[in-house]
PDB file of C-alpha atoms in Angstrom:
ATOM      1  CA  MET D   1    -163.080  70.375  87.053  1.00 42.00           C
ATOM      2  CA  TYR D   2    -166.593  68.259  87.332  1.00 41.00           C
ATOM      3  CA  GLY D   3    -165.113  65.737  89.053  1.00 42.00           C
ATOM      4  CA  GLY D   4    -168.605  66.180  91.232  1.00 40.00           C
ATOM      5  CA  TYR D   5    -170.015  64.465  88.283  1.00 38.00           C
ATOM      6  CA  GLY D   6    -167.872  61.546  88.384  1.00 40.00           C
ATOM      7  CA  SER D   7    -169.839  60.102  92.013  1.00 39.00           C
ATOM      8  CA  GLY D   8    -170.678  56.745  92.133  1.00 41.00           C
ATOM      9  CA  THR D   9    -169.906  52.893  93.331  1.00 40.00           C
ATOM     10  CA  GLY D  10    -166.345  52.318  93.723  1.00 45.00           C
ATOM     11  CA  GLY D  11    -163.762  55.230  92.404  1.00 51.00           C
ATOM     12  CA  PRO D  12    -161.113  55.503  89.984  1.00 54.00           C
ATOM     13  CA  GLY D  13    -158.022  53.723  92.317  1.00 48.00           C
ATOM     14  CA  SER D  14    -159.714  50.617  91.452  1.00 43.00           C
ATOM     15  CA  ALA D  15    -160.343  50.770  88.358  1.00 40.00           C
ATOM     16  CA  ARG D  16    -157.912  48.928  85.776  1.00 39.00           C
ATOM     17  CA  GLY D  17    -155.943  51.105  83.158  1.00 39.00           C
ATOM     18  CA  THR D  18    -155.442  53.745  85.373  1.00 38.00           C
ATOM     19  CA  ALA D  19    -152.621  57.050  85.347  1.00 38.00           C
ATOM     20  CA  GLY D  20    -151.367  55.866  88.153  1.00 37.00           C
ATOM     21  CA  ALA D  21    -148.868  58.644  89.732  1.00 35.00           C
ATOM     22  CA  GLN D  22    -152.323  61.189  88.874  1.00 39.00           C
ATOM     23  CA  GLY D  23    -153.819  62.925  91.674  1.00 39.00           C
ATOM     24  CA  PRO D  24    -157.170  64.213  92.266  1.00 38.00           C
ATOM     25  CA  GLY D  25    -157.537  66.308  89.634  1.00 48.00           C
ATOM     26  CA  ASP D  26    -156.973  63.743  86.920  1.00 67.00           C
ATOM     27  CA  VAL D  27    -158.281  62.489  84.060  1.00 73.00           C
ATOM     28  CA  HIS D  28    -161.456  61.178  85.682  1.00 71.00           C
ATOM     29  CA  GLU D  29    -162.808  64.057  86.417  1.00 75.00           C
ATOM     30  CA  THR D  30    -162.928  64.632  83.200  1.00 76.00           C
ATOM     31  CA  VAL D  31    -165.826  62.315  82.421  1.00 74.00           C
ATOM     32  CA  GLY D  32    -168.576  65.094  83.878  1.00 74.00           C
ATOM     33  CA  ALA D  33    -167.449  67.473  81.037  1.00 75.00           C
ATOM     34  CA  TYR D  34    -167.899  64.442  78.810  1.00 73.00           C
ATOM     35  CA  ALA D  35    -171.232  63.870  79.232  1.00 72.00           C
ATOM     36  CA  LEU D  36    -172.187  67.400  78.899  1.00 69.00           C
ATOM     37  CA  GLY D  37    -170.554  67.445  75.658  1.00 69.00           C
ATOM     38  CA  ILE D  38    -168.535  70.256  76.053  1.00 71.00           C
ATOM     39  CA  LEU D  39    -165.087  69.613  75.547  1.00 74.00           C
ATOM     40  CA  ASP D  40    -163.479  69.903  73.031  1.00 76.00           C
ATOM     41  CA  ASP D  41    -162.114  67.845  70.141  1.00 76.00           C
ATOM     42  CA  ALA D  42    -158.714  67.364  70.689  1.00 78.00           C
ATOM     43  CA  GLU D  43    -159.798  66.960  75.005  1.00 79.00           C
ATOM     44  CA  ALA D  44    -162.687  64.542  74.088  1.00 77.00           C
ATOM     45  CA  THR D  45    -160.891  62.448  72.307  1.00 80.00           C
ATOM     46  CA  ALA D  46    -157.496  62.156  74.333  1.00 81.00           C
ATOM     47  CA  PHE D  47    -160.374  61.193  77.256  1.00 77.00           C
ATOM     48  CA  GLU D  48    -161.729  58.538  74.958  1.00 78.00           C
ATOM     49  CA  ALA D  49    -159.019  56.376  74.885  1.00 79.00           C
ATOM     50  CA  HIS D  50    -158.370  56.715  77.963  1.00 81.00           C
ATOM     51  CA  LEU D  51    -162.230  55.780  78.454  1.00 75.00           C
ATOM     52  CA  ALA D  52    -161.129  52.627  76.350  1.00 78.00           C
ATOM     53  CA  THR D  53    -159.060  51.156  79.520  1.00 81.00           C
ATOM     54  CA  CYS D  54    -161.007  52.449  81.844  1.00 83.00           C
ATOM     55  CA  ASP D  55    -163.601  50.693  83.759  1.00 81.00           C
ATOM     56  CA  TRP D  56    -165.109  53.148  86.572  1.00 80.00           C
ATOM     57  CA  CYS D  57    -165.382  55.906  84.046  1.00 79.00           C
ATOM     58  CA  ALA D  58    -167.133  53.795  81.819  1.00 78.00           C
ATOM     59  CA  GLN D  59    -169.923  53.169  84.303  1.00 77.00           C
ATOM     60  CA  GLN D  60    -169.845  57.410  85.368  1.00 75.00           C
ATOM     61  CA  LEU D  61    -170.785  57.510  81.765  1.00 72.00           C
ATOM     62  CA  ASP D  62    -173.474  55.381  81.740  1.00 71.00           C
ATOM     63  CA  ASP D  63    -174.958  57.134  85.027  1.00 68.00           C
ATOM     64  CA  LEU D  64    -174.722  60.368  83.116  1.00 67.00           C
ATOM     65  CA  ALA D  65    -175.581  59.888  79.753  1.00 60.00           C
ATOM     66  CA  GLY D  66    -178.579  61.256  80.111  1.00 55.00           C
ATOM     67  CA  MET D  67    -177.350  64.531  81.468  1.00 57.00           C
ATOM     68  CA  GLU D  68    -176.238  66.446  78.562  1.00 53.00           C
ATOM     69  CA  PRO D  69    -179.655  65.997  76.284  1.00 56.00           C
ATOM     70  CA  MET D  70    -181.915  67.428  80.018  1.00 57.00           C
ATOM     71  CA  LEU D  71    -179.411  70.098  79.510  1.00 54.00           C
ATOM     72  CA  ALA D  72    -179.842  71.100  76.568  1.00 56.00           C
ATOM     73  CA  ALA D  73    -183.283  71.267  76.958  1.00 56.00           C
ATOM     74  CA  LEU D  74    -182.915  73.670  79.636  1.00 54.00           C
ATOM     75  CA  ALA D  75    -180.399  75.784  77.746  1.00 52.00           C
ATOM     76  CA  ASP D  76    -182.641  76.334  74.632  1.00 54.00           C
ATOM     77  CA  LEU D  77    -185.746  77.041  77.496  1.00 53.00           C
ATOM     78  CA  PRO D  78    -186.087  80.952  77.386  1.00 53.00           C
ATOM     79  CA  SER D  79    -185.041  80.861  80.507  1.00 47.00           C
ATOM     80  CA  ALA D  80    -182.645  79.044  82.520  1.00 45.00           C
ATOM     81  CA  GLN D  81    -185.136  77.934  85.355  1.00 48.00           C
ATOM     82  CA  GLY D  82    -186.349  75.738  83.135  1.00 45.00           C
ATOM     83  CA  THR D  83    -190.372  73.892  83.142  1.00 45.00           C
ATOM     84  CA  PRO D  84    -191.727  72.159  85.888  1.00 46.00           C
ATOM     85  CA  ALA D  85    -192.054  68.123  83.741  1.00 47.00           C
ATOM     86  CA  ILE D  86    -188.411  68.844  83.879  1.00 44.00           C
ATOM     87  CA  GLY D  87    -187.616  69.689  86.648  1.00 44.00           C
ATOM     88  CA  GLU D  88    -190.134  67.733  88.545  1.00 45.00           C
ATOM     89  CA  SER D  89    -188.683  64.837  86.422  1.00 43.00           C
ATOM     90  CA  LEU D  90    -185.371  65.421  88.335  1.00 44.00           C
ATOM     91  CA  SER D  91    -184.838  62.728  91.140  1.00 43.00           C
ATOM     92  CA  ALA D  92    -181.625  64.292  92.774  1.00 46.00           C
ATOM     93  CA  ARG D  93    -180.833  68.081  91.102  1.00 49.00           C
ATOM     94  CA  PRO D  94    -178.435  69.929  91.656  1.00 50.00           C
ATOM     95  CA  SER D  95    -178.564  73.571  93.138  1.00 54.00           C
ATOM     96  CA  PRO D  96    -179.803  76.723  91.539  1.00 58.00           C
ATOM     97  CA  ARG D  97    -176.042  78.341  91.023  1.00 59.00           C
ATOM     98  CA  LEU D  98    -175.002  75.166  89.873  1.00 55.00           C
ATOM     99  CA  ALA D  99    -177.007  74.390  87.992  1.00 56.00           C
ATOM    100  CA  GLU D 100    -177.208  78.272  86.690  1.00 62.00           C
ATOM    101  CA  ARG D 101    -173.626  77.688  85.767  1.00 62.00           C
ATOM    102  CA  LEU D 102    -173.979  74.436  83.588  1.00 58.00           C
ATOM    103  CA  VAL D 103    -176.389  75.375  81.591  1.00 58.00           C
ATOM    104  CA  ASP D 104    -174.988  78.817  80.800  1.00 63.00           C
ATOM    105  CA  GLU D 105    -171.947  76.720  79.800  1.00 61.00           C
ATOM    106  CA  VAL D 106    -173.729  74.019  77.684  1.00 58.00           C
ATOM    107  CA  SER D 107    -175.758  77.623  76.175  1.00 61.00           C
ATOM    108  CA  GLU D 108    -172.042  79.168  75.140  1.00 64.00           C
ATOM    109  CA  ARG D 109    -170.403  75.649  73.988  1.00 62.00           C
ATOM    110  CA  ARG D 110    -173.764  75.087  71.961  1.00 58.00           C
ATOM    111  CA  ALA D 111    -173.485  78.969  70.216  1.00 62.00           C
ATOM    112  CA  LEU D 112    -170.167  78.787  69.797  1.00 60.00           C
ATOM    113  CA  LYS D 113    -170.053  74.565  67.634  1.00 56.00           C
ATOM    114  CA  ARG D 114    -172.911  76.762  65.509  1.00 57.00           C
ATOM    115  CA  ARG D 115    -170.778  79.039  64.468  1.00 57.00           C
ATOM    116  CA  ARG D 116    -168.294  77.295  63.797  1.00 55.00           C
ATOM    117  CA  SER D 117    -169.856  75.621  61.512  1.00 52.00           C
ATOM    118  CA  PHE D 118    -171.992  78.548  59.950  1.00 58.00           C
ATOM    119  CA  PHE D 119    -168.438  79.919  59.330  1.00 54.00           C
ATOM    120  CA  MET D 120    -166.403  77.404  57.703  1.00 53.00           C
ATOM    121  CA  LEU D 121    -169.592  76.454  55.978  1.00 53.00           C
ATOM    122  CA  ALA D 122    -169.782  79.971  54.342  1.00 53.00           C
ATOM    123  CA  ALA D 123    -165.952  79.191  53.682  1.00 51.00           C
ATOM    124  CA  ALA D 124    -166.290  75.649  51.851  1.00 51.00           C
ATOM    125  CA  ALA D 125    -169.543  77.583  49.734  1.00 50.00           C
ATOM    126  CA  ALA D 126    -166.830  79.952  48.886  1.00 48.00           C
ATOM    127  CA  LEU D 127    -164.639  78.168  47.330  1.00 47.00           C
ATOM    128  CA  ILE D 128    -167.037  76.122  46.035  1.00 45.00           C
ATOM    129  CA  ILE D 129    -169.201  78.659  43.861  1.00 46.00           C
ATOM    130  CA  GLY D 130    -167.727  82.168  44.388  1.00 45.00           C
ATOM    131  CA  GLY D 131    -165.881  84.602  42.429  1.00 43.00           C
ATOM    132  CA  PRO D 132    -162.540  84.622  40.713  1.00 44.00           C
ATOM    133  CA  LEU D 133    -160.462  81.756  42.080  1.00 44.00           C
ATOM    134  CA  VAL D 134    -156.465  83.192  43.130  1.00 42.00           C
ATOM    135  CA  VAL D 135    -153.861  81.045  42.093  1.00 42.00           C
ATOM    136  CA  MET D 136    -149.781  81.455  42.469  1.00 41.00           C
ATOM    137  CA  ALA D 137    -147.958  82.511  39.418  1.00 40.00           C
ATOM    138  CA  VAL D 138    -144.225  82.172  38.978  1.00 42.00           C
ATOM    139  CA  ASN D 139    -142.464  85.372  37.582  1.00 43.00           C
ATOM    140  CA  GLY D 140    -139.762  84.491  35.057  1.00 42.00           C
ATOM    141  CA  ASP D 141    -136.679  84.353  37.933  1.00 46.00           C
ATOM    142  CA  GLY D 142    -138.058  81.330  39.479  1.00 46.00           C
ATOM    143  CA  GLY D 143    -138.324  82.709  42.531  1.00 46.00           C
ATOM    144  CA  SER D 144    -141.003  84.519  44.420  1.00 44.00           C
ATOM    145  CA  LYS D 145    -144.531  83.050  44.287  1.00 45.00           C
ATOM    146  CA  GLU D 146    -147.184  86.585  43.665  1.00 43.00           C
ATOM    147  CA  PRO D 147    -151.361  85.688  43.897  1.00 42.00           C
ATOM    148  CA  VAL D 148    -152.455  86.548  40.106  1.00 41.00           C
ATOM    149  CA  ALA D 149    -156.610  86.402  39.941  1.00 38.00           C
ATOM    150  CA  SER D 150    -157.685  83.847  37.563  1.00 42.00           C
ATOM    151  CA  ALA D 151    -161.302  84.776  35.858  1.00 48.00           C
ATOM    152  CA  THR D 152    -161.702  81.050  36.294  1.00 62.00           C
ATOM    153  CA  SER D 153    -165.569  80.106  37.906  1.00 83.00           C
ATOM    154  CA  PRO D 154    -167.629  77.056  38.073  1.00 89.00           C
ATOM    155  CA  ALA D 155    -169.794  77.789  35.609  1.00 91.00           C
ATOM    156  CA  LYS D 156    -167.843  79.551  32.983  1.00 92.00           C
ATOM    157  CA  ASP D 157    -165.601  76.806  33.347  1.00 92.00           C
ATOM    158  CA  ALA D 158    -168.129  74.458  32.680  1.00 92.00           C
ATOM    159  CA  PHE D 159    -169.950  77.185  29.783  1.00 94.00           C
ATOM    160  CA  MET D 160    -165.903  76.913  28.072  1.00 93.00           C
ATOM    161  CA  HIS D 161    -166.252  73.101  27.272  1.00 93.00           C
ATOM    162  CA  MET D 162    -169.587  73.039  26.351  1.00 94.00           C
ATOM    163  CA  THR D 163    -169.646  72.272  22.787  1.00 92.00           C
ATOM    164  CA  LYS D 164    -173.928  72.828  21.775  1.00 94.00           C
ATOM    165  CA  LYS D 165    -174.597  76.361  22.074  1.00 97.00           C
ATOM    166  CA  ILE D 166    -176.891  78.714  21.493  1.00 97.00           C
ATOM    167  CA  SER D 167    -178.109  82.204  21.654  1.00 97.00           C
ATOM    168  CA  ALA D 168    -180.652  85.055  21.125  1.00 98.00           C
ATOM    169  CA  THR D 169    -180.847  89.094  21.756  1.00 98.00           C
ATOM    170  CA  ASP D 170    -183.588  90.631  22.591  1.00 97.00           C
ATOM    171  CA  SER D 171    -185.517  93.249  20.750  1.00 96.00           C
ATOM    172  CA  SER D 172    -186.492  95.064  23.279  1.00 96.00           C
ATOM    173  CA  THR D 173    -184.430  95.049  26.143  1.00 96.00           C
ATOM    174  CA  LYS D 174    -181.181  94.012  23.876  1.00 96.00           C
ATOM    175  CA  VAL D 175    -180.441  91.566  27.015  1.00 97.00           C
ATOM    176  CA  ASN D 176    -178.379  88.774  25.103  1.00 98.00           C
ATOM    177  CA  ALA D 177    -177.653  85.352  26.446  1.00 98.00           C
ATOM    178  CA  VAL D 178    -175.806  82.351  25.527  1.00 98.00           C
ATOM    179  CA  ILE D 179    -176.704  78.914  26.708  1.00 97.00           C
ATOM    180  CA  ALA D 180    -174.674  76.063  26.482  1.00 97.00           C
ATOM    181  CA  MET D 181    -175.709  72.177  26.977  1.00 96.00           C
ATOM    182  CA  ASP D 182    -174.527  69.194  27.686  1.00 95.00           C
ATOM    183  CA  ALA D 183    -176.804  66.435  27.692  1.00 95.00           C
ATOM    184  CA  LYS D 184    -177.176  63.990  31.355  1.00 95.00           C
ATOM    185  CA  ASP D 185    -178.575  60.450  32.363  1.00 94.00           C
ATOM    186  CA  TRP D 186    -180.447  63.166  34.972  1.00 95.00           C
ATOM    187  CA  GLY D 187    -182.052  65.740  32.085  1.00 96.00           C
ATOM    188  CA  THR D 188    -180.153  68.687  30.787  1.00 96.00           C
ATOM    189  CA  HIS D 189    -176.916  70.659  32.613  1.00 96.00           C
ATOM    190  CA  SER D 190    -177.324  74.116  31.513  1.00 96.00           C
ATOM    191  CA  VAL D 191    -175.129  76.920  31.816  1.00 96.00           C
ATOM    192  CA  LEU D 192    -176.141  80.624  31.095  1.00 98.00           C
ATOM    193  CA  GLN D 193    -173.713  83.079  29.875  1.00 97.00           C
ATOM    194  CA  LEU D 194    -176.197  86.679  30.151  1.00 97.00           C
ATOM    195  CA  LYS D 195    -174.485  90.313  29.036  1.00 97.00           C
ATOM    196  CA  ASN D 196    -176.126  93.825  28.928  1.00 97.00           C
ATOM    197  CA  VAL D 197    -178.447  93.444  32.052  1.00 97.00           C
ATOM    198  CA  LYS D 198    -178.678  96.166  34.667  1.00 94.00           C
ATOM    199  CA  GLY D 199    -179.974  95.988  37.801  1.00 93.00           C
ATOM    200  CA  PRO D 200    -181.084  95.565  40.963  1.00 95.00           C
ATOM    201  CA  LEU D 201    -182.934  92.355  39.589  1.00 95.00           C
ATOM    202  CA  LYS D 202    -184.079  89.228  40.629  1.00 96.00           C
ATOM    203  CA  CYS D 203    -183.833  86.274  37.682  1.00 97.00           C
ATOM    204  CA  SER D 204    -184.176  83.026  36.858  1.00 97.00           C
ATOM    205  CA  LEU D 205    -183.915  80.644  33.701  1.00 98.00           C
ATOM    206  CA  ILE D 206    -186.389  78.136  33.120  1.00 97.00           C
ATOM    207  CA  ALA D 207    -186.071  75.682  30.394  1.00 97.00           C
ATOM    208  CA  VAL D 208    -189.910  75.447  28.063  1.00 97.00           C
ATOM    209  CA  GLY D 209    -190.709  72.086  26.857  1.00 97.00           C
ATOM    210  CA  LYS D 210    -192.028  71.084  24.104  1.00 96.00           C
ATOM    211  CA  ASN D 211    -194.988  69.518  25.700  1.00 96.00           C
ATOM    212  CA  GLY D 212    -195.385  73.322  27.545  1.00 96.00           C
ATOM    213  CA  GLU D 213    -194.251  72.232  31.046  1.00 96.00           C
ATOM    214  CA  ARG D 214    -191.976  75.089  33.020  1.00 97.00           C
ATOM    215  CA  GLU D 215    -188.736  74.409  35.051  1.00 96.00           C
ATOM    216  CA  THR D 216    -187.036  77.017  36.758  1.00 96.00           C
ATOM    217  CA  VAL D 217    -183.248  76.102  35.984  1.00 96.00           C
ATOM    218  CA  THR D 218    -181.382  78.220  38.132  1.00 96.00           C
ATOM    219  CA  SER D 219    -182.453  81.793  40.013  1.00 96.00           C
ATOM    220  CA  TRP D 220    -179.641  84.525  40.598  1.00 96.00           C
ATOM    221  CA  ALA D 221    -179.700  88.304  42.005  1.00 96.00           C
ATOM    222  CA  VAL D 222    -178.939  91.554  39.338  1.00 96.00           C
ATOM    223  CA  PRO D 223    -176.629  94.388  41.328  1.00 94.00           C
ATOM    224  CA  LYS D 224    -176.884  98.002  40.158  1.00 93.00           C
ATOM    225  CA  TRP D 225    -173.843  97.965  37.921  1.00 93.00           C
ATOM    226  CA  GLY D 226    -174.914  95.305  36.258  1.00 95.00           C
ATOM    227  CA  TYR D 227    -173.391  92.383  33.726  1.00 96.00           C
ATOM    228  CA  GLY D 228    -171.793  92.495  30.772  1.00 96.00           C
ATOM    229  CA  ILE D 229    -172.328  95.388  29.996  1.00 96.00           C
ATOM    230  CA  GLU D 230    -169.877  96.932  27.160  1.00 91.00           C
ATOM    231  CA  ASN D 231    -169.030 100.188  28.762  1.00 90.00           C
ATOM    232  CA  ALA D 232    -169.286 100.138  31.700  1.00 92.00           C
ATOM    233  CA  LYS D 233    -166.387 101.988  34.208  1.00 90.00           C
ATOM    234  CA  THR D 234    -165.389  98.710  35.995  1.00 92.00           C
ATOM    235  CA  GLU D 235    -164.105  95.231  35.397  1.00 91.00           C
ATOM    236  CA  GLN D 236    -167.352  93.984  37.068  1.00 90.00           C
ATOM    237  CA  ALA D 237    -169.873  95.316  35.452  1.00 94.00           C
ATOM    238  CA  LYS D 238    -168.138  94.432  31.770  1.00 94.00           C
ATOM    239  CA  ASN D 239    -167.679  91.059  32.612  1.00 94.00           C
ATOM    240  CA  PRO D 240    -170.631  88.601  31.844  1.00 96.00           C
ATOM    241  CA  LEU D 241    -173.332  86.717  34.360  1.00 96.00           C
ATOM    242  CA  TYR D 242    -172.111  82.884  34.099  1.00 96.00           C
ATOM    243  CA  VAL D 243    -174.995  80.425  36.177  1.00 96.00           C
ATOM    244  CA  HIS D 244    -175.488  77.321  35.313  1.00 95.00           C
ATOM    245  CA  GLY D 245    -177.918  74.759  36.695  1.00 95.00           C
ATOM    246  CA  GLY D 246    -180.046  71.716  35.549  1.00 95.00           C
ATOM    247  CA  ALA D 247    -183.473  70.478  34.081  1.00 95.00           C
ATOM    248  CA  ALA D 248    -185.113  67.286  33.896  1.00 96.00           C
ATOM    249  CA  PHE D 249    -185.968  67.558  30.567  1.00 96.00           C
ATOM    250  CA  LYS D 250    -183.172  65.577  27.960  1.00 95.00           C
ATOM    251  CA  PRO D 251    -181.660  68.341  25.247  1.00 95.00           C
ATOM    252  CA  ASN D 252    -184.848  67.245  22.436  1.00 95.00           C
ATOM    253  CA  GLU D 253    -187.446  67.207  25.197  1.00 97.00           C
ATOM    254  CA  ILE D 254    -186.972  71.757  25.610  1.00 97.00           C
ATOM    255  CA  ASP D 255    -188.380  74.088  23.032  1.00 97.00           C
ATOM    256  CA  HIS D 256    -186.704  77.136  23.972  1.00 97.00           C
ATOM    257  CA  PHE D 257    -185.484  79.011  27.458  1.00 98.00           C
ATOM    258  CA  GLU D 258    -186.278  82.449  28.990  1.00 98.00           C
ATOM    259  CA  VAL D 259    -184.882  84.192  31.326  1.00 98.00           C
ATOM    260  CA  MET D 260    -187.373  86.349  33.902  1.00 97.00           C
ATOM    261  CA  THR D 261    -187.339  88.346  35.940  1.00 97.00           C
ATOM    262  CA  PHE D 262    -189.442  87.786  39.642  1.00 96.00           C
ATOM    263  CA  ASP D 263    -191.685  89.939  38.781  1.00 95.00           C
ATOM    264  CA  GLY D 264    -192.743  88.100  35.563  1.00 95.00           C
ATOM    265  CA  LYS D 265    -190.880  90.750  33.290  1.00 96.00           C
ATOM    266  CA  ARG D 266    -189.238  88.443  30.186  1.00 97.00           C
ATOM    267  CA  LEU D 267    -185.264  90.039  29.472  1.00 98.00           C
ATOM    268  CA  VAL D 268    -184.801  87.438  26.383  1.00 98.00           C
ATOM    269  CA  GLU D 269    -185.989  84.326  24.750  1.00 98.00           C
ATOM    270  CA  VAL D 270    -183.214  81.999  23.143  1.00 97.00           C
ATOM    271  CA  ASP D 271    -184.679  79.140  20.970  1.00 96.00           C
ATOM    272  CA  VAL D 272    -183.234  76.137  20.663  1.00 94.00           C
TER     273      VAL D 272
END
């Protein structure tokens, strides 16, 4: 549908590797859409295979190479009319209706790609970081499989495998913290198990060095129902919080850890 941008010297009939029996609506007319960057992945891959054997399309692509950035710049402006600087730089301008249609299509494609990228990233983050993992359990008869919630998370798994653990309970706040540590070439990997804390709160785990320096290991939010509440009505609130992070300190350089709220209140201190 973008064949109008495939103009130039010569034509598809004079190029090598053409599709032969294809008519006016053949693959050569895709060069304009490819130059604009609005083909989907499958369409772009198919056209690139054709482009490798078609001199005519390669020449047209060179001629159109600057069009997609120009239209993208127009699409990003508050209105599709562009600015005098952009408009005056065009030696041959498309009709206003055609320009508006192309700008709208580029805007739509770019927005769609951004939405797809965001949702893919969010899904990946949820799989890597988030909550309980779902595993498949096979029942005794060896037949059906059903999903079973497992209380495993990367932070909890790391906590369970670390051997060095230190703990403390604050006499005032009653918040309990257990910190597991593992020495790394880059410093210290630390995992915090936190219990008996109610929200809503925003908190940080701070590593305090023997030299007095302070490093933020990680931060998180506590929902109103809290974590590790012994007599809570829901399992969600009964479960402790597990979070992990890193500090540049070596383990023997750390004096203590502090769990602090964002407004400066210390919930618990854990001596190393």
